[in-house]
CSV table of C-alpha atoms and ligand atoms in Angstrom, one decimal:
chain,number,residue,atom,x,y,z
B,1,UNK,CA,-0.4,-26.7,0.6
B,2,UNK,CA,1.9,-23.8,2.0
B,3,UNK,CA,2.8,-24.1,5.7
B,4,UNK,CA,3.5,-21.4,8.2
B,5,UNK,CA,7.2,-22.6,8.3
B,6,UNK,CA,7.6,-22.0,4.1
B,7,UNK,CA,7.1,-18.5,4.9
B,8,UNK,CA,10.4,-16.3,5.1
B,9,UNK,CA,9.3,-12.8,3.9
B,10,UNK,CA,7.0,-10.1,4.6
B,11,UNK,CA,6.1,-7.5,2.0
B,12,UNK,CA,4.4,-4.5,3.2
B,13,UNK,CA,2.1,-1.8,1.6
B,14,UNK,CA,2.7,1.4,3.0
B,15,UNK,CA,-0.2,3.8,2.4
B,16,UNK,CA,-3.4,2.4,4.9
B,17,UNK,CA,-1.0,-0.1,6.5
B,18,UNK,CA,1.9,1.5,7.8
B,19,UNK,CA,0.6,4.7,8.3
B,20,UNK,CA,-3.1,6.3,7.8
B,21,UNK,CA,-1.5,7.7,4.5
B,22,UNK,CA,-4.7,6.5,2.5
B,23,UNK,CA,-6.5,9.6,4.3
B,24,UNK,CA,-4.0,12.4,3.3
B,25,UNK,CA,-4.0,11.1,-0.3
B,26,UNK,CA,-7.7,11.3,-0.7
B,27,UNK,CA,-7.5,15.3,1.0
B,28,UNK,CA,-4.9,15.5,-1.5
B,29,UNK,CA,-6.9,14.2,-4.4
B,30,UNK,CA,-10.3,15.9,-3.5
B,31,UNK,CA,-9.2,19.2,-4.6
B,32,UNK,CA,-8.5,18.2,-7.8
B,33,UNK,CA,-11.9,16.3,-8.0
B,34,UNK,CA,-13.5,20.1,-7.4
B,35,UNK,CA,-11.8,21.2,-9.8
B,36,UNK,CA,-12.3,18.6,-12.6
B,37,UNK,CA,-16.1,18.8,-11.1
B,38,UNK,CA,-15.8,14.8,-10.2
B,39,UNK,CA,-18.3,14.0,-7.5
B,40,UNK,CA,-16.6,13.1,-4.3
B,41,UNK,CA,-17.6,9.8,-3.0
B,42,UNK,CA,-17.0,7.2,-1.0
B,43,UNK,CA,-16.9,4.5,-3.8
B,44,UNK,CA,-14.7,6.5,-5.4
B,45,UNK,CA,-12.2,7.3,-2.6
B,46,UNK,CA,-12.3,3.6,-2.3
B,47,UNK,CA,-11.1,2.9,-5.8
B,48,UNK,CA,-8.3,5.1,-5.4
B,49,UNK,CA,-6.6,3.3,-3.1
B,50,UNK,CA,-3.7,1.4,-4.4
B,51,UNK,CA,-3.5,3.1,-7.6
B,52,UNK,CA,-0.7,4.9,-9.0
B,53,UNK,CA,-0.4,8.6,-9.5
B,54,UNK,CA,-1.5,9.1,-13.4
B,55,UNK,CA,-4.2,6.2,-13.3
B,56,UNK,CA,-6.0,7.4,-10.2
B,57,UNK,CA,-6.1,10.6,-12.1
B,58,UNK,CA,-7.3,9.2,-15.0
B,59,UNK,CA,-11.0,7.5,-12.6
B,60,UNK,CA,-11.3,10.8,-11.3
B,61,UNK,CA,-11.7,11.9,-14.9
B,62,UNK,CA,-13.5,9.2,-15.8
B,63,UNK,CA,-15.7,10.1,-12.8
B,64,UNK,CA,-16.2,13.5,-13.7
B,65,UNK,CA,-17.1,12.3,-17.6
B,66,UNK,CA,-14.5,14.4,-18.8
B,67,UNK,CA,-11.4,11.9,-19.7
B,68,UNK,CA,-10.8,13.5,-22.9
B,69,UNK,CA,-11.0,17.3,-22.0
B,70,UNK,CA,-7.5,17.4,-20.8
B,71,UNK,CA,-4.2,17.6,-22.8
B,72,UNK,CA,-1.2,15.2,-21.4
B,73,UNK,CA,0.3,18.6,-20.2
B,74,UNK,CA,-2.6,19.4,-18.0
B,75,UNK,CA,-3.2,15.7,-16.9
B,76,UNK,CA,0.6,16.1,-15.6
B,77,UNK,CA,0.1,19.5,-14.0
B,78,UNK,CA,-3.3,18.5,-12.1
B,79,UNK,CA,-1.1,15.2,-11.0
B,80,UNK,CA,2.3,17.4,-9.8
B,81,UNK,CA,-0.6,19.8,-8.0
B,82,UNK,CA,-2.1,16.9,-6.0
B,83,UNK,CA,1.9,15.6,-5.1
B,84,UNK,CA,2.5,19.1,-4.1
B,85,UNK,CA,-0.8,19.0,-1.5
B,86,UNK,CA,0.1,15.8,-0.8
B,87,UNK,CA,3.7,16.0,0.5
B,88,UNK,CA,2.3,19.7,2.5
B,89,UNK,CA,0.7,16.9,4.2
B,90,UNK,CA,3.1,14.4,4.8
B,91,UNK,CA,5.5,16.7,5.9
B,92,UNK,CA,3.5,16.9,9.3
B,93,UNK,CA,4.1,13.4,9.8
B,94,UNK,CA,5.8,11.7,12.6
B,95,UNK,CA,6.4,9.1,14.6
B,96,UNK,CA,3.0,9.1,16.5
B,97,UNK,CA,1.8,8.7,12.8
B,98,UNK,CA,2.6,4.8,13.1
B,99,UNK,CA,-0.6,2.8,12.8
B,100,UNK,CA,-1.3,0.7,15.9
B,101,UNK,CA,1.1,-2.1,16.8
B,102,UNK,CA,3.1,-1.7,13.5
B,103,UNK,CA,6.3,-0.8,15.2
B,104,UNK,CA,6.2,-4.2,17.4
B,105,UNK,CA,5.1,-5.9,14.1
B,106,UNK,CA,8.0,-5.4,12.7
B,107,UNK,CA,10.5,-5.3,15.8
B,108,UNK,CA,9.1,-9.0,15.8
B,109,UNK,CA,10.0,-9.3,12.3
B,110,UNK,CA,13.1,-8.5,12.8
B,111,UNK,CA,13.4,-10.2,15.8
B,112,UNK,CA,12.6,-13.7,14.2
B,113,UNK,CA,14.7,-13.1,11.1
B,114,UNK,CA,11.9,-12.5,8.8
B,115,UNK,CA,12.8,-10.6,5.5
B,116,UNK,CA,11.3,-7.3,4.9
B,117,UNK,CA,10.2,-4.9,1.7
B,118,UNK,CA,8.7,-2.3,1.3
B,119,UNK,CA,5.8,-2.4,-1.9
B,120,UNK,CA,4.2,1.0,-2.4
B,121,UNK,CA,3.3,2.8,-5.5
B,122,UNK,CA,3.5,5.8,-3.8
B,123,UNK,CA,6.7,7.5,-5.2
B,124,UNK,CA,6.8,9.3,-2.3
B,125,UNK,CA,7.5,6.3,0.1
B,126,UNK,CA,11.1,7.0,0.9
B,127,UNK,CA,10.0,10.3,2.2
B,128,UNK,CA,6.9,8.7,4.1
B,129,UNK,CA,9.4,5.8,6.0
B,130,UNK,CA,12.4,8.6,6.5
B,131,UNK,CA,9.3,11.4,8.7
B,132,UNK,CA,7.6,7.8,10.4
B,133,UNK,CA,11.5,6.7,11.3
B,134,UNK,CA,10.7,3.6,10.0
B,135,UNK,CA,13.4,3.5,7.1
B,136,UNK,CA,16.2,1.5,8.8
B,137,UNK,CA,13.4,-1.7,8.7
B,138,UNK,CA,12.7,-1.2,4.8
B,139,UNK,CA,16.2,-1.8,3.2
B,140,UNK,CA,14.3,-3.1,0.6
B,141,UNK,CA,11.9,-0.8,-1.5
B,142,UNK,CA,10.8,-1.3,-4.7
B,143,UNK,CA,11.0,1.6,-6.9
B,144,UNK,CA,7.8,2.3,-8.7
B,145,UNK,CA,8.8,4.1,-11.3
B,146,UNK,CA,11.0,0.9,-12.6
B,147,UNK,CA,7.5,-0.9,-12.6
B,148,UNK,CA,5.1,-1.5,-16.2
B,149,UNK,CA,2.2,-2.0,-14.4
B,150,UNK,CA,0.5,-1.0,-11.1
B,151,UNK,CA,-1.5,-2.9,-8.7
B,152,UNK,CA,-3.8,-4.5,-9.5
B,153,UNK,CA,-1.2,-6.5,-11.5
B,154,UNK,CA,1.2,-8.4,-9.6
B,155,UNK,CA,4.4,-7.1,-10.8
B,156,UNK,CA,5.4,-4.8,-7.9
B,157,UNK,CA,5.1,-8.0,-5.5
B,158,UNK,CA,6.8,-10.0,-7.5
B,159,UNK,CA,9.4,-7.8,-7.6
B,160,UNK,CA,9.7,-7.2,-3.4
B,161,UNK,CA,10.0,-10.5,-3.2
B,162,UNK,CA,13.2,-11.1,-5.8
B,163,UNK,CA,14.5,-7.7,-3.9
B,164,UNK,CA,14.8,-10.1,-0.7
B,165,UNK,CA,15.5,-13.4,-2.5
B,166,UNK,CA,12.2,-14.7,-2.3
B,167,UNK,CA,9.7,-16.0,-4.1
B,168,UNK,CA,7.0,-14.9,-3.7
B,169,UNK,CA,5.2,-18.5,-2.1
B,170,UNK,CA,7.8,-17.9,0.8
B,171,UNK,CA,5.9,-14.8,1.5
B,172,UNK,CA,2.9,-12.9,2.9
B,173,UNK,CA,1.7,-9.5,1.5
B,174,UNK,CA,0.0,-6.9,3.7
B,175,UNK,CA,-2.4,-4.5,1.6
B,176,UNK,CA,-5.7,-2.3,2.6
B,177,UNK,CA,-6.7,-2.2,-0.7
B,178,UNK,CA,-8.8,-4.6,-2.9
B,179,UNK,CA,-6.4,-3.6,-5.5
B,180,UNK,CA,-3.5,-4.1,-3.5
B,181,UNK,CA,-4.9,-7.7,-2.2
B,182,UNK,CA,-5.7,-8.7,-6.0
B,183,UNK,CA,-1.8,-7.8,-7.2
B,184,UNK,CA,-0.6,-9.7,-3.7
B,185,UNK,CA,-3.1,-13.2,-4.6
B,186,UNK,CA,-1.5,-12.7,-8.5
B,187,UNK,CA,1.8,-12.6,-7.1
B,188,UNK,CA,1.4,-15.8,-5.7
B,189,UNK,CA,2.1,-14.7,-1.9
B,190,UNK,CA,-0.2,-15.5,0.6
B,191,UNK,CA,-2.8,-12.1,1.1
B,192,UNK,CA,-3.2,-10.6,4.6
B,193,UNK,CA,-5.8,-7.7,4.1
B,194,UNK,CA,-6.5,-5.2,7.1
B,195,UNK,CA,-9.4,-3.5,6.8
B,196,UNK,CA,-13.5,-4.0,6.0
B,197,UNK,CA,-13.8,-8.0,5.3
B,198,UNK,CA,-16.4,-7.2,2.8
B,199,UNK,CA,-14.1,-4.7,0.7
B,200,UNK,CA,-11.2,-7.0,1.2
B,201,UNK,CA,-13.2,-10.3,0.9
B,202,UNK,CA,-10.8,-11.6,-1.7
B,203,UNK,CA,-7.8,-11.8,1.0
B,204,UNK,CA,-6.8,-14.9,2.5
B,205,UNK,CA,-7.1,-13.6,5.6
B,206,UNK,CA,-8.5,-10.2,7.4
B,207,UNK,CA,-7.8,-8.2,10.4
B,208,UNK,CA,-10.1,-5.4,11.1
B,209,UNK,CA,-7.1,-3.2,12.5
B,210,UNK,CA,-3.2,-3.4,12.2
B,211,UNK,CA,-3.4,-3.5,16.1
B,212,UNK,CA,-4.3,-7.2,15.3
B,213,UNK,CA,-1.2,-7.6,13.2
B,214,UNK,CA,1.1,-9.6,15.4
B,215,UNK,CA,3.4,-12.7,14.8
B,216,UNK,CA,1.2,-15.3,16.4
B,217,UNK,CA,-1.9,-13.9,15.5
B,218,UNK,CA,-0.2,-13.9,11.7
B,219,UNK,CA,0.4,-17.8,12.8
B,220,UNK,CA,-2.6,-18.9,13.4
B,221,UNK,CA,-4.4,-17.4,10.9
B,222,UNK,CA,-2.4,-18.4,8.0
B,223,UNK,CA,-2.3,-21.7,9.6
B,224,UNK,CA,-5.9,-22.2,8.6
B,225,UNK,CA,-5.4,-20.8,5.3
B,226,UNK,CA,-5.3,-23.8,2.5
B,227,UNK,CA,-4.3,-21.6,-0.8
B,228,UNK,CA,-1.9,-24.0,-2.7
P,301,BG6,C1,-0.6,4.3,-3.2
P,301,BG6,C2,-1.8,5.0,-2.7
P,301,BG6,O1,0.1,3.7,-2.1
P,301,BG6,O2,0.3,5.2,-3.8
P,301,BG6,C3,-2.5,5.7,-3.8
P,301,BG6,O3,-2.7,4.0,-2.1
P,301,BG6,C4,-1.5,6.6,-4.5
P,301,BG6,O4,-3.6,6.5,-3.2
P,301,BG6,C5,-0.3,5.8,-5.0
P,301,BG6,O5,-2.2,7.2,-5.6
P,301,BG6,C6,0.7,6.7,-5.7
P,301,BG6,O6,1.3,7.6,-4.7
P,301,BG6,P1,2.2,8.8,-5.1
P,301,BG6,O7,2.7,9.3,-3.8
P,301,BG6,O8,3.3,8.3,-6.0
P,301,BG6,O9,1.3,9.8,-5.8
P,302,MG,MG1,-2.6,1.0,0.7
């Protein structure tokens, strides 16, 4: 069984974690679901989360019954109009943006000698860290569009955790997503999911808000975590 001291790494989603991201991607996406006639809801703002670009597209399709009534060309031009919304959007960002208590997270990180990456699908990540000033912490990002296959498959963890010499038992994985939490448990890293327990159930461990997301708090949760 995997102690608190076999941990040397954390691995971080971005969107919903870092930053309240998840919101300005679902403003971002619900135009194109009015225009596509999808209907809006809550399960299916849900299921977005975590996804990449082209797939969430495709379950707003899918949503709206109408997967096969657009040509790649169009599927790629309602896709680049949702990234143009969507960086409007996060061009307002700023520091205050930070999600409670993620800054001292990860000064305590640091502080400790904990290894850090960054594992987003967002493409747009490097832009999101650089408006947040969070980019000197995140020396390590993986790049998504080097990736096969999205979340929920466990490929972009596994590949954080070689970025910082890890594998990925040595590590914990922090995700808001069910999708996110299902690529972090396939990775083999330990799954810390902040958010709605129910939603997140299959995480090793929960925190209802990143304001609980603190070394010792991190401690004594995993401590009573007995995932082999
Ligand atoms: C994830 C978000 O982090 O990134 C998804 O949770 C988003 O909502 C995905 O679709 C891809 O982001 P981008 O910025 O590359 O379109
Ligand atoms: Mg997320």
């Amino acid at each position: 069984m995997r102690q608190w001291h076999d941990i040397k790494g954390i691995l971080f989603d971005l969107d919903g974690v870092i930053t309240a991201t998840a919101r300005l991607h679902s403003q971002a996406w619900q135009q194109i679901a009015e225009q596509v006639q999808a209907p809006w809801t809550a399960a299916l703002q849900e299921q977005l989360k975590g996804i990449d670009r082209m797939h969430a597209l495709d379950l707003i399709l899918q949503a709206a019954g109408k997967q096969a009534a657009y040509s790649p060309a169009e599927k790629q031009q309602l896709a680049a109009a949702k990234n143009t919304k969507y960086l409007e959007l996060v061009h307002q960002l700023t520091p205050t943006d930070i999600l409670p208590g993620i800054r001292v997270f990860l000064d305590q990180l640091q502080q400790h000698g904990y290894q850090i990456a960054l594992a987003s699908a967002s493409k747009n990540a490097p832009t999101v860290l650089h408006q947040l000033g969070l980019a000197t912490f995140f020396p390590e990002v993986v790049d998504p569009s080097t990736l096969t296959q999205g979340k929920p498959a466990p490929e972009i963890y596994l590949k954080a955790a070689s970025l910082i010499g890890l594998r990925p038992e040595q590590c914990i994985g922090i995700e808001d997503a069910a999708a996110g939490v299902a690529a972090i448990n396939a990775s083999g890293a330990l799954s810390v999911g902040i958010g709605d327990r129910q939603t997140l159930a299959a995480a090793d461990v929960v925190f209802a808000s990143t304001a609980e997301l603190t070394l010792p708090n991190l401690r004594q949760a995993i401590g009573g975590v007995a995932r082999g």
